[in-house]
Short mmCIF file of C-alpha atoms in Angstrom, two decimals:
data_model
loop_
_atom_site.label_atom_id
_atom_site.label_comp_id
_atom_site.label_asym_id
_atom_site.label_seq_id
_atom_site.Cartn_x
_atom_site.Cartn_y
_atom_site.Cartn_z
CA MET A 1 -2.84 -31.91 -6.99
CA SER A 2 0.47 -30.57 -8.19
CA ASP A 3 3.48 -30.52 -5.90
CA TYR A 4 3.92 -26.85 -6.42
CA LEU A 5 2.62 -24.34 -3.94
CA ILE A 6 3.12 -21.58 -6.45
CA GLU A 7 2.74 -22.24 -10.12
CA THR A 8 2.41 -19.57 -12.78
CA ASN A 9 1.69 -20.17 -16.41
CA GLN A 10 2.96 -17.71 -19.01
CA LEU A 11 2.44 -14.93 -16.51
CA THR A 12 2.78 -11.57 -18.22
CA LYS A 13 2.31 -7.97 -17.17
CA LYS A 14 2.55 -5.04 -19.51
CA PHE A 15 2.58 -1.42 -18.47
CA GLY A 16 1.71 0.33 -21.71
CA ASN A 17 4.15 -1.11 -24.23
CA PHE A 18 6.63 -2.14 -21.59
CA LYS A 19 6.63 -5.81 -20.65
CA ALA A 20 7.55 -5.77 -16.96
CA VAL A 21 7.01 -9.52 -16.66
CA ASP A 22 7.21 -11.70 -19.73
CA SER A 23 5.70 -15.20 -19.90
CA ILE A 24 7.00 -16.50 -16.59
CA ASP A 25 6.47 -20.10 -15.46
CA LEU A 26 7.34 -19.97 -11.81
CA LYS A 27 7.34 -23.24 -9.88
CA VAL A 28 7.79 -23.22 -6.13
CA LYS A 29 7.94 -26.57 -4.34
CA LYS A 30 6.35 -27.15 -0.99
CA GLY A 31 8.83 -26.86 1.86
CA SER A 32 11.45 -25.03 -0.16
CA ILE A 33 13.05 -21.65 0.26
CA TYR A 34 12.75 -20.24 -3.24
CA GLY A 35 15.18 -17.46 -3.95
CA PHE A 36 13.80 -15.11 -6.56
CA LEU A 37 16.81 -13.36 -7.89
CA GLY A 38 17.28 -10.56 -10.34
CA PRO A 39 18.75 -7.09 -10.78
CA ASN A 40 16.71 -4.09 -9.66
CA GLY A 41 13.87 -3.42 -12.04
CA ALA A 42 13.91 -6.96 -13.46
CA GLY A 43 10.28 -7.60 -12.61
CA LYS A 44 10.53 -9.27 -9.20
CA SER A 45 8.18 -6.97 -7.37
CA THR A 46 5.65 -6.96 -10.19
CA THR A 47 5.65 -10.76 -10.21
CA ILE A 48 5.25 -10.89 -6.47
CA ARG A 49 2.40 -8.38 -6.56
CA MET A 50 0.64 -10.58 -9.11
CA LEU A 51 1.09 -13.57 -6.79
CA LEU A 52 -0.72 -11.63 -4.09
CA GLY A 53 -3.47 -10.30 -6.34
CA LEU A 54 -2.32 -6.70 -5.94
CA ILE A 55 -1.75 -6.42 -9.68
CA GLN A 56 -3.87 -8.02 -12.37
CA PRO A 57 -1.83 -9.98 -14.90
CA THR A 58 -2.13 -8.84 -18.53
CA SER A 59 -2.18 -12.51 -19.48
CA GLY A 60 -1.29 -15.87 -17.99
CA ARG A 61 -2.36 -17.62 -14.82
CA VAL A 62 -1.39 -17.74 -11.18
CA ASN A 63 -2.12 -20.88 -9.17
CA LEU A 64 -1.49 -21.03 -5.47
CA PHE A 65 -2.06 -24.23 -3.51
CA GLY A 66 -3.22 -25.76 -6.78
CA LYS A 67 -6.06 -23.30 -7.21
CA PRO A 68 -6.39 -20.28 -9.48
CA LEU A 69 -5.81 -17.09 -7.53
CA LYS A 70 -8.31 -15.15 -9.56
CA SER A 71 -11.35 -17.11 -8.37
CA ASN A 72 -10.03 -18.01 -4.89
CA ARG A 73 -8.36 -14.84 -3.73
CA ILE A 74 -9.70 -14.72 -0.17
CA PRO A 75 -9.27 -18.40 0.80
CA ILE A 76 -5.79 -18.44 -0.73
CA LEU A 77 -4.66 -15.23 0.96
CA LYS A 78 -5.75 -16.70 4.30
CA ARG A 79 -2.88 -19.17 3.88
CA VAL A 80 -0.29 -16.62 2.74
CA GLY A 81 1.80 -14.17 4.72
CA SER A 82 3.61 -11.45 2.87
CA MET A 83 5.87 -8.46 3.01
CA VAL A 84 6.20 -6.53 -0.22
CA GLU A 85 9.25 -4.32 -0.60
CA TYR A 86 9.70 -2.02 2.33
CA PRO A 87 7.68 -3.04 5.36
CA SER A 88 4.45 -1.11 5.66
CA TYR A 89 3.42 0.00 9.08
CA TYR A 90 1.49 2.68 10.88
CA GLY A 91 4.29 4.73 12.40
CA HIS A 92 2.23 6.40 15.10
CA LEU A 93 1.01 3.04 16.41
CA THR A 94 3.06 0.68 18.57
CA ALA A 95 4.38 -2.65 17.31
CA TYR A 96 1.61 -4.38 19.23
CA GLU A 97 -1.10 -2.12 17.80
CA ASN A 98 0.25 -2.59 14.29
CA LEU A 99 0.04 -6.34 14.60
CA ASN A 100 -3.35 -5.97 16.23
CA THR A 101 -4.85 -4.37 13.12
CA THR A 102 -3.75 -7.38 11.04
CA ARG A 103 -4.86 -9.81 13.75
CA ILE A 104 -8.35 -8.36 13.82
CA LEU A 105 -8.71 -8.61 10.05
CA LEU A 106 -7.49 -12.21 10.13
CA GLY A 107 -9.90 -13.01 12.97
CA LEU A 108 -7.21 -14.39 15.26
CA GLU A 109 -6.88 -14.55 19.02
CA ALA A 110 -4.86 -11.87 20.78
CA LYS A 111 -2.22 -14.34 22.00
CA GLU A 112 -1.10 -14.83 18.40
CA ILE A 113 0.50 -11.39 18.56
CA ASP A 114 2.76 -12.36 21.43
CA LYS A 115 3.72 -15.50 19.57
CA VAL A 116 4.98 -13.71 16.47
CA LEU A 117 6.58 -10.94 18.52
CA GLU A 118 8.52 -13.70 20.26
CA ILE A 119 9.65 -15.23 16.98
CA VAL A 120 11.09 -11.96 15.69
CA ARG A 121 12.27 -10.95 19.17
CA LEU A 122 10.39 -7.71 19.48
CA THR A 123 8.52 -8.56 22.69
CA GLU A 124 10.41 -6.04 24.76
CA VAL A 125 9.65 -3.10 22.49
CA LYS A 126 6.11 -4.03 21.65
CA ASN A 127 4.70 -0.88 23.25
CA LYS A 128 7.02 1.49 21.44
CA ALA A 129 5.80 3.55 18.49
CA VAL A 130 7.09 1.98 15.31
CA LYS A 131 8.35 5.27 13.88
CA LYS A 132 11.05 5.14 16.56
CA PHE A 133 12.17 1.69 15.39
CA SER A 134 15.41 1.05 13.51
CA MET A 135 15.17 -0.23 9.94
CA GLY A 136 16.00 -3.75 11.13
CA MET A 137 13.28 -3.67 13.76
CA LYS A 138 10.74 -2.46 11.20
CA GLN A 139 11.77 -5.27 8.89
CA ARG A 140 11.33 -7.77 11.69
CA LEU A 141 7.94 -6.30 12.50
CA GLY A 142 7.02 -6.73 8.84
CA ILE A 143 7.97 -10.39 9.03
CA ALA A 144 6.03 -10.80 12.28
CA ASN A 145 3.05 -9.30 10.51
CA ALA A 146 3.47 -11.78 7.67
CA LEU A 147 3.72 -14.66 10.14
CA LEU A 148 0.41 -13.88 11.84
CA GLY A 149 -2.12 -16.61 11.33
CA ASN A 150 0.40 -19.40 10.75
CA PRO A 151 0.66 -19.05 6.99
CA GLU A 152 1.73 -22.02 4.90
CA LEU A 153 3.39 -19.76 2.37
CA LEU A 154 5.47 -16.73 3.13
CA ILE A 155 6.27 -14.24 0.40
CA LEU A 156 9.02 -11.78 1.25
CA ASP A 157 10.12 -9.14 -1.20
CA GLU A 158 13.65 -7.92 -0.51
CA PRO A 159 13.44 -8.55 3.24
CA THR A 160 17.06 -7.53 3.83
CA ASN A 161 16.85 -4.25 1.94
CA GLY A 162 18.39 -1.40 3.85
CA LEU A 163 19.73 -3.52 6.67
CA ASP A 164 23.25 -3.49 8.13
CA PRO A 165 25.28 -6.75 7.98
CA SER A 166 24.20 -7.94 11.42
CA GLY A 167 20.58 -7.22 10.56
CA ILE A 168 20.92 -9.15 7.33
CA HIS A 169 22.41 -12.07 9.22
CA GLU A 170 19.59 -12.05 11.71
CA ILE A 171 16.82 -11.95 9.10
CA ARG A 172 18.55 -14.67 7.13
CA ASP A 173 18.73 -16.98 10.14
CA LEU A 174 15.09 -16.27 10.88
CA ILE A 175 13.95 -17.10 7.34
CA LYS A 176 16.15 -20.20 7.21
CA SER A 177 14.58 -21.56 10.37
CA LEU A 178 11.00 -21.18 9.15
CA PRO A 179 10.56 -24.27 6.90
CA LYS A 180 11.97 -26.56 9.58
CA LYS A 181 10.38 -24.96 12.60
CA MET A 182 6.97 -24.11 11.20
CA GLY A 183 6.69 -26.01 7.97
CA ILE A 184 6.42 -22.84 5.96
CA THR A 185 7.35 -22.58 2.29
CA VAL A 186 9.15 -19.33 1.58
CA LEU A 187 9.55 -17.27 -1.53
CA VAL A 188 12.13 -14.60 -0.96
CA SER A 189 13.30 -12.09 -3.55
CA SER A 190 16.60 -10.32 -3.63
CA HIS A 191 18.94 -8.56 -6.03
CA ILE A 192 21.91 -9.76 -4.04
CA LEU A 193 23.23 -13.08 -5.23
CA SER A 194 25.19 -13.99 -2.12
CA GLU A 195 22.03 -13.55 -0.08
CA ILE A 196 20.15 -16.12 -2.07
CA ASP A 197 23.18 -18.41 -2.13
CA LEU A 198 23.22 -18.51 1.66
CA LEU A 199 19.49 -18.86 2.04
CA ALA A 200 17.68 -20.65 -0.75
CA THR A 201 17.23 -24.24 -1.71
CA ASP A 202 15.82 -23.33 -5.11
CA VAL A 203 16.48 -20.40 -7.35
CA GLY A 204 14.70 -18.53 -10.07
CA ILE A 205 16.59 -15.82 -11.91
CA ILE A 206 14.67 -13.08 -13.62
CA THR A 207 16.07 -10.40 -15.84
CA LYS A 208 14.24 -7.90 -18.00
CA GLY A 209 11.00 -9.61 -17.16
CA LYS A 210 12.09 -13.05 -18.26
CA LEU A 211 12.81 -16.08 -16.10
CA VAL A 212 16.23 -17.13 -17.38
CA PHE A 213 17.00 -19.86 -14.89
CA GLN A 214 14.95 -22.00 -12.58
CA GLY A 215 16.19 -24.96 -10.59
CA SER A 216 17.87 -26.01 -7.41
CA LEU A 217 20.77 -24.04 -6.02
CA GLU A 218 22.98 -27.03 -6.74
CA GLU A 219 22.08 -27.00 -10.40
CA LEU A 220 23.02 -23.37 -10.54
CA HIS A 221 26.38 -24.10 -8.95
CA GLN A 222 27.02 -26.90 -11.39
CA ARG A 223 26.87 -24.45 -14.21
CA GLY A 224 30.12 -23.10 -12.89
CA LYS A 225 32.36 -25.68 -14.54
CA SER A 226 36.07 -25.44 -13.80
CA GLN A 227 38.56 -24.67 -16.51
CA ILE A 228 42.31 -24.62 -16.79
CA ALA A 229 43.96 -21.35 -17.65
CA ILE A 230 47.43 -21.43 -19.21
CA GLU A 231 49.76 -18.58 -20.05
CA ALA A 232 52.45 -19.92 -22.29
CA ASN A 233 54.82 -18.30 -24.79
CA PRO A 234 54.35 -17.97 -27.66
CA VAL A 235 50.66 -18.30 -27.12
CA GLU A 236 49.56 -18.99 -30.68
CA ASP A 237 52.13 -21.74 -31.18
CA ALA A 238 51.33 -23.33 -27.85
CA ALA A 239 47.65 -23.43 -28.72
CA ALA A 240 48.43 -24.88 -32.14
CA HIS A 241 50.55 -27.52 -30.53
CA LEU A 242 47.73 -28.48 -28.17
CA ILE A 243 45.30 -28.71 -31.05
CA ASN A 244 47.68 -30.98 -32.91
CA ASN A 245 47.75 -33.22 -29.88
CA GLY A 246 43.99 -33.57 -29.78
CA PHE A 247 43.03 -30.87 -27.24
CA GLN A 248 40.46 -28.18 -27.78
CA PRO A 249 41.86 -24.99 -26.34
CA GLU A 250 40.31 -21.57 -26.60
CA ILE A 251 42.40 -18.44 -26.65
CA GLU A 252 41.36 -15.29 -24.88
CA GLY A 253 44.02 -12.60 -25.08
CA GLU A 254 47.22 -14.07 -23.67
CA THR A 255 45.49 -16.98 -21.98
CA ILE A 256 44.61 -20.43 -23.22
CA TYR A 257 41.57 -22.10 -21.67
CA LEU A 258 40.82 -25.80 -21.55
CA GLN A 259 37.97 -27.69 -19.96
CA VAL A 260 39.09 -29.61 -16.88
CA GLY A 261 37.91 -32.96 -18.14
CA GLU A 262 40.26 -32.88 -21.12
CA ALA A 263 43.46 -33.42 -19.23
CA GLY A 264 44.99 -32.84 -15.84
CA PRO A 265 47.12 -29.71 -15.31
CA ALA A 266 50.22 -31.82 -14.80
CA VAL A 267 49.85 -33.54 -18.17
CA LEU A 268 49.33 -30.24 -19.96
CA ASN A 269 52.27 -28.65 -18.21
CA LYS A 270 54.61 -31.50 -19.12
CA GLU A 271 53.38 -31.48 -22.70
CA LEU A 272 54.09 -27.81 -23.17
CA VAL A 273 57.40 -27.62 -21.28
CA MET A 274 58.80 -30.72 -22.99
CA ASN A 275 58.08 -29.11 -26.31
CA GLY A 276 59.91 -25.94 -25.54
CA PHE A 277 57.12 -23.58 -24.48
CA ALA A 278 57.63 -21.32 -21.48
CA VAL A 279 54.70 -21.81 -19.15
CA ASN A 280 54.30 -18.70 -17.04
CA LYS A 281 51.02 -19.57 -15.36
CA LEU A 282 48.87 -22.60 -15.01
CA ALA A 283 45.78 -22.52 -12.88
CA VAL A 284 42.47 -24.26 -12.36
CA GLU A 285 39.79 -21.57 -12.39
CA ARG A 286 36.35 -22.11 -11.10
CA LYS A 287 33.50 -19.76 -12.04
CA THR A 288 31.96 -18.08 -9.09
CA LEU A 289 28.22 -17.89 -8.68
CA GLU A 290 28.62 -14.24 -9.54
CA ASP A 291 30.07 -15.19 -12.94
CA ILE A 292 27.26 -17.65 -13.56
CA PHE A 293 24.69 -15.06 -12.60
CA LEU A 294 26.17 -12.51 -14.93
CA GLU A 295 26.35 -15.07 -17.68
CA VAL A 296 22.78 -16.20 -17.20
CA THR A 297 21.41 -12.68 -17.05
CA LYS A 298 23.47 -11.69 -20.10
CA GLU A 299 22.07 -14.64 -22.03
CA GLY A 300 18.60 -13.59 -21.02
CA ALA A 301 19.17 -10.03 -22.05
CA THR A 302 20.35 -10.91 -25.53
CA ALA A 303 17.80 -13.68 -26.04
CA MET B 1 -18.07 -9.45 10.31
CA THR B 2 -15.24 -8.34 7.99
CA MET B 3 -16.87 -4.94 7.68
CA ILE B 4 -17.05 -4.44 11.42
CA ASN B 5 -13.45 -5.55 11.78
CA LEU B 6 -12.38 -3.19 9.00
CA LEU B 7 -14.20 -0.30 10.65
CA ARG B 8 -12.59 -1.18 13.97
CA THR B 9 -9.09 -1.19 12.49
CA ASP B 10 -9.73 1.94 10.43
CA PHE B 11 -10.79 3.66 13.62
CA MET B 12 -7.73 2.40 15.48
CA LYS B 13 -5.45 3.76 12.78
CA GLN B 14 -6.64 7.29 13.57
CA LYS B 15 -5.32 7.06 17.13
CA GLY B 16 -3.61 10.30 18.03
CA GLY B 17 -4.08 11.47 14.48
CA PHE B 18 -4.46 14.98 13.15
CA ILE B 19 -8.11 14.26 12.37
CA TRP B 20 -9.04 14.68 16.06
CA LEU B 21 -7.36 18.06 16.21
CA PHE B 22 -9.20 19.03 13.04
CA LEU B 23 -12.53 17.94 14.53
CA LEU B 24 -11.78 20.07 17.55
CA ILE B 25 -10.40 23.20 15.90
CA ILE B 26 -12.95 23.73 13.12
CA PRO B 27 -16.06 23.69 15.36
CA LEU B 28 -14.20 25.73 17.96
CA GLY B 29 -13.48 28.29 15.28
CA THR B 30 -17.03 28.44 13.97
CA THR B 31 -18.42 28.67 17.49
CA ALA B 32 -16.02 31.46 18.39
CA ALA B 33 -16.86 33.33 15.19
CA MET B 34 -20.60 33.05 15.78
CA PHE B 35 -20.19 34.06 19.39
CA LEU B 36 -18.30 37.13 18.32
CA ASP B 37 -20.94 37.86 15.68
CA MET B 38 -23.73 37.72 18.28
CA TYR B 39 -21.69 39.59 20.86
CA LEU B 40 -20.99 42.49 18.53
CA ARG B 41 -24.13 42.68 16.43
CA TYR B 42 -27.04 40.91 18.08
CA GLU B 43 -28.58 43.55 20.31
CA ASP B 44 -27.96 46.59 18.12
CA TYR B 45 -28.66 45.16 14.73
CA LEU B 46 -29.46 41.48 14.30
CA TYR B 47 -32.31 41.34 16.76
CA GLN B 48 -34.02 44.20 14.96
CA LYS B 49 -33.61 42.26 11.75
CA VAL B 50 -35.27 39.24 13.41
CA GLN B 51 -38.23 41.41 14.40
CA GLN B 52 -38.54 42.97 10.98
CA GLN B 53 -38.46 39.59 9.21
CA GLY B 54 -40.82 37.99 11.71
CA THR B 55 -38.45 35.09 12.30
CA THR B 56 -36.58 33.90 15.42
CA SER B 57 -33.07 34.47 16.71
CA TRP B 58 -32.36 30.75 16.29
CA HIS B 59 -33.21 30.89 12.60
CA LEU B 60 -31.08 33.98 12.23
CA LEU B 61 -28.12 32.33 13.96
CA LEU B 62 -28.35 29.31 11.69
CA GLY B 63 -28.42 31.61 8.66
CA GLU B 64 -25.39 33.52 9.94
CA ASN B 65 -23.52 30.25 10.30
CA HIS B 66 -24.63 28.81 6.99
CA PHE B 67 -24.35 31.86 4.72
CA VAL B 68 -22.44 34.68 6.38
CA LEU B 69 -19.74 32.48 7.85
CA GLY B 70 -20.02 30.24 4.78
CA TRP B 71 -20.36 26.88 6.53
CA GLY B 72 -22.68 25.60 3.80
CA ALA B 73 -20.10 26.36 1.13
CA PHE B 74 -17.04 25.25 3.10
CA LEU B 75 -18.38 22.01 4.52
CA PRO B 76 -17.51 19.97 1.38
CA VAL B 77 -13.89 21.13 1.67
CA PHE B 78 -13.82 19.99 5.30
CA VAL B 79 -15.23 16.62 4.22
CA ALA B 80 -12.45 16.43 1.64
CA VAL B 81 -9.86 17.10 4.34
CA ILE B 82 -11.34 14.32 6.45
CA ALA B 83 -11.28 11.95 3.47
CA ALA B 84 -7.67 12.85 2.76
CA LEU B 85 -6.72 12.17 6.39
CA VAL B 86 -8.58 8.85 6.46
CA HIS B 87 -6.71 7.67 3.38
CA HIS B 88 -3.38 9.20 4.23
CA VAL B 89 -2.64 6.58 6.90
CA GLU B 90 -2.48 3.95 4.18
CA PHE B 91 -0.23 6.02 1.91
CA LYS B 92 2.23 7.23 4.50
CA GLN B 93 4.15 3.97 4.77
CA GLN B 94 2.73 2.26 1.70
CA SER B 95 0.30 0.26 3.74
CA TRP B 96 -2.19 -0.28 0.92
CA LYS B 97 -0.18 -3.20 -0.42
CA SER B 98 -0.06 -5.00 2.89
CA LEU B 99 -3.70 -4.21 3.73
CA LEU B 100 -4.87 -5.50 0.35
CA SER B 101 -2.71 -8.61 0.60
CA LEU B 102 -4.80 -9.67 3.54
CA PRO B 103 -7.81 -11.92 2.99
CA VAL B 104 -10.35 -9.10 2.96
CA PRO B 105 -12.59 -8.14 0.04
CA ARG B 106 -11.30 -5.02 -1.65
CA GLY B 107 -14.80 -3.58 -1.98
CA SER B 108 -15.26 -3.81 1.81
CA VAL B 109 -11.95 -2.04 2.41
CA PHE B 110 -13.18 0.80 0.20
CA ILE B 111 -16.62 0.98 1.81
CA SER B 112 -15.12 0.95 5.27
CA LYS B 113 -13.09 4.06 4.39
CA PHE B 114 -16.31 5.69 3.14
CA PHE B 115 -18.03 4.97 6.43
CA MET B 116 -15.08 6.43 8.31
CA ILE B 117 -15.37 9.63 6.30
CA LEU B 118 -19.10 9.75 7.08
CA LEU B 119 -18.51 9.13 10.75
CA PHE B 120 -15.96 11.90 11.13
CA SER B 121 -17.97 14.28 8.93
CA SER B 122 -21.09 13.68 11.05
CA LEU B 123 -19.09 14.46 14.15
CA LEU B 124 -17.93 17.70 12.54
CA ILE B 125 -21.46 18.65 11.54
CA MET B 126 -22.87 17.89 14.97
CA LEU B 127 -20.11 19.79 16.76
CA ASN B 128 -20.74 22.83 14.57
CA THR B 129 -24.45 22.74 15.37
CA LEU B 130 -23.83 22.13 19.08
CA GLY B 131 -21.62 25.22 18.99
CA LEU B 132 -24.55 27.20 17.59
CA VAL B 133 -26.79 25.97 20.40
CA LEU B 134 -24.17 27.06 22.88
CA VAL B 135 -23.87 30.51 21.29
CA GLY B 136 -27.66 30.96 21.32
CA LYS B 137 -27.87 30.02 24.97
CA LEU B 138 -24.95 32.25 25.95
CA SER B 139 -26.39 35.17 23.99
CA GLY B 140 -29.69 34.76 25.87
CA PHE B 141 -32.04 34.48 22.89
CA PRO B 142 -35.57 35.38 24.06
CA GLU B 143 -37.19 32.61 21.96
CA GLY B 144 -37.18 28.95 22.97
CA PHE B 145 -34.70 26.62 21.23
CA THR B 146 -36.27 24.88 18.20
CA PHE B 147 -34.87 21.38 18.35
CA GLU B 148 -36.62 20.15 15.23
CA PHE B 149 -35.25 22.91 13.08
CA TYR B 150 -31.68 22.31 14.23
CA SER B 151 -31.86 18.52 14.04
CA SER B 152 -33.20 18.66 10.50
CA TYR B 153 -30.30 21.05 9.71
CA VAL B 154 -27.90 18.33 10.91
CA LEU B 155 -29.73 15.61 9.00
CA TYR B 156 -29.84 17.47 5.68
CA GLN B 157 -26.18 18.40 5.96
CA PHE B 158 -25.37 14.74 6.49
CA LEU B 159 -27.37 13.78 3.39
CA GLY B 160 -25.97 16.69 1.43
CA ILE B 161 -22.35 15.60 1.91
CA LEU B 162 -22.89 11.96 0.75
CA GLY B 163 -21.87 12.80 -2.80
CA VAL B 164 -18.73 14.69 -1.76
CA ALA B 165 -17.84 11.96 0.72
CA ALA B 166 -18.11 9.31 -2.02
CA LEU B 167 -16.21 11.46 -4.51
CA HIS B 168 -13.41 12.20 -2.08
CA ASN B 169 -13.26 8.66 -0.81
CA TRP B 170 -12.32 7.75 -4.33
CA LEU B 171 -10.12 10.77 -5.09
CA SER B 172 -8.21 10.40 -1.84
CA SER B 173 -7.58 6.73 -2.61
CA CYS B 174 -6.00 7.78 -5.93
CA PHE B 175 -3.48 10.34 -4.75
CA LYS B 176 -0.48 9.51 -2.63
CA ASN B 177 -0.11 13.23 -1.95
CA ALA B 178 -3.08 14.14 0.25
CA VAL B 179 -2.88 17.80 -0.78
CA TYR B 180 -4.21 17.17 -4.30
CA PRO B 181 -7.71 16.00 -3.42
CA VAL B 182 -8.05 18.89 -0.94
CA VAL B 183 -7.02 21.35 -3.63
CA ILE B 184 -9.56 19.78 -5.96
CA ALA B 185 -12.25 20.30 -3.31
CA PHE B 186 -11.19 23.90 -2.84
CA VAL B 187 -11.35 24.58 -6.55
CA GLY B 188 -14.65 22.71 -6.63
CA MET B 189 -16.04 24.94 -3.91
CA ILE B 190 -15.04 28.12 -5.71
CA ALA B 191 -16.34 26.84 -9.03
CA THR B 192 -19.63 25.89 -7.36
CA SER B 193 -20.03 29.43 -5.99
CA ILE B 194 -19.44 30.89 -9.44
CA VAL B 195 -21.87 28.47 -11.07
CA ARG B 196 -24.44 29.20 -8.35
CA LEU B 197 -24.32 32.91 -9.16
CA SER B 198 -24.11 32.61 -12.94
CA PHE B 199 -26.15 29.48 -13.78
CA PRO B 200 -28.33 28.77 -10.74
CA GLU B 201 -30.21 26.00 -12.51
CA LYS B 202 -26.98 24.10 -13.31
CA VAL B 203 -25.49 24.09 -9.83
CA LYS B 204 -27.66 21.18 -8.78
CA PHE B 205 -25.48 18.86 -10.83
CA ILE B 206 -22.38 19.54 -8.75
CA PRO B 207 -21.89 17.36 -5.65
CA TYR B 208 -20.03 20.19 -3.91
CA SER B 209 -23.24 22.23 -3.89
CA TYR B 210 -25.66 19.97 -2.00
CA ALA B 211 -24.66 20.80 1.56
CA TYR B 212 -25.50 24.42 0.75
CA TYR B 213 -29.17 23.48 0.47
CA ALA B 214 -29.38 21.97 3.95
CA ASP B 215 -30.40 25.13 5.83
CA GLY B 216 -34.15 25.13 5.23
CA LEU B 217 -34.17 28.93 5.19
CA LYS B 218 -34.82 31.41 2.42
CA GLU B 219 -35.51 29.90 -0.97
CA ASN B 220 -33.15 26.95 -0.48
CA ASP B 221 -34.88 23.59 -0.82
CA PRO B 222 -33.40 20.94 1.49
CA MET B 223 -34.77 18.29 -0.86
CA VAL B 224 -31.88 19.16 -3.17
CA ALA B 225 -29.52 18.19 -0.36
CA LEU B 226 -31.47 14.99 0.19
CA TYR B 227 -31.84 13.75 -3.39
CA GLY B 228 -28.60 15.24 -4.67
CA GLY B 229 -26.61 13.74 -1.83
CA LEU B 230 -28.25 10.34 -2.05
CA ILE B 231 -28.08 9.96 -5.81
CA ALA B 232 -24.53 11.34 -6.20
CA GLY B 233 -23.44 9.39 -3.14
CA ILE B 234 -24.66 6.05 -4.42
CA LEU B 235 -23.52 6.54 -8.02
CA ILE B 236 -20.05 7.73 -7.15
CA LEU B 237 -19.60 5.08 -4.46
CA VAL B 238 -20.51 2.29 -6.87
CA PHE B 239 -18.20 3.70 -9.51
CA GLY B 240 -15.43 3.97 -6.92
CA ILE B 241 -15.85 0.37 -5.76
CA ILE B 242 -15.70 -0.97 -9.32
CA GLU B 243 -12.58 1.03 -10.11
CA PHE B 244 -10.88 0.25 -6.80
CA LYS B 245 -11.47 -3.50 -7.17
CA LYS B 246 -9.70 -3.48 -10.55
CA ARG B 247 -6.90 -1.17 -9.63
CA ASP B 248 -3.26 -2.25 -9.74
CA ILE B 249 -1.56 -1.56 -6.44
CA VAL B 250 1.94 -0.66 -7.58
#
């Protein structure tokens, strides 16, 4: 059996002529928190809906737990908990009654409800109608609903959507604790990069329906190589001088960029000053994850 | 087991819902209208009509309900409202996606909704007829109550609405806005009345027409309600299941 809990093969969904999801090979390792990242409308929700069998793929395959979803939908879904986009609930029913409808359909014992209510800390308001809940409470109820039946895989689509900072923090801590506490593998989607950065162990970036990056969070960070930025006068002559001395600078406007490995800042500074150039600025710049993200999604868009 | 659980949860979802008010108000209205009808017209006019036609007051009351009040024509619209309400709970907070992400067969989910529509529609039909019984008793009809006649009225109505129930189970599952399927039913009802007057032989192909044949009076043949309801019900239900199983939940 493969090590991947979720594995898709050339997964594609077309709506008319529009390719919402284009040949995606998603690979989610057991025990990981997989951050599924992409701008709004990139195809995250469509992909997730295909993982849950809500949408039929136009082509390609979905395997969950090493088995094709198409022919094993019911046994697979028994092992999956999910919350797709905004939490769905029956507003006129209480939190307990909402969970009870899911519990009955999963064939679980009543005490399971109290267990998940405890995890998301809604025990005290369990007899309150859900329409009176705050957004954060509804979101937590959605997660409680997804946790019913001890799923091995949890799929959460934008679980922090519409939450205030403290709510986001709370949900994040909750999700982070799940793999350790309960041995659950989590796939969580978001359009907010910092969210995924704080949460995930692995990342997949989707843009315009294409998966443009997939790997560990570390690998993504490593893409952000440092560079040295120099502002020296006159800029053209300074760059020419560096080239003559065996460096490979790039000029962008008034700034000269060099890769960090080429030479230390001190060496470069001395080289330029000793040869009569006025160095106005010299800095080591590191690309933020934001820059990498923009770069990766831009690459994907033009590809 | 799944089916029973689905029915249980579908029933639970209607807790405190508008459907109960609907089931209360409509039969109350028809009962009040029939009571008023008997109160104002029975002794002076309707009873004479009964004697002339050699029928009974109970038959007359049923005819007043079915034709004069228009219950036979309106019932499909009421079934459509029930169907819309049964499905609306899943649309309100986009619950379809979470319901269908659970390990339950989609076909069963769809059939369970159909049964819910039948259950609530049967309640409506029975309450309407019980109201008639009450009106007859209160008006002091001289003839004894004919149980068989009234129970077959209930039964044929039930069979007659099967096609509409199946059609609106599907229609209501398609529209997020619950008003659309109800409007369709209303237009369907009016169109059926026009077709009935203009092309009487064609009306038997319209599911909205079958409940109209349930009365067992006049020239109406309740067998149309029976066969029409059963055939349309089964065909449309099967079509609905096939479509619903394939549908993308977006």
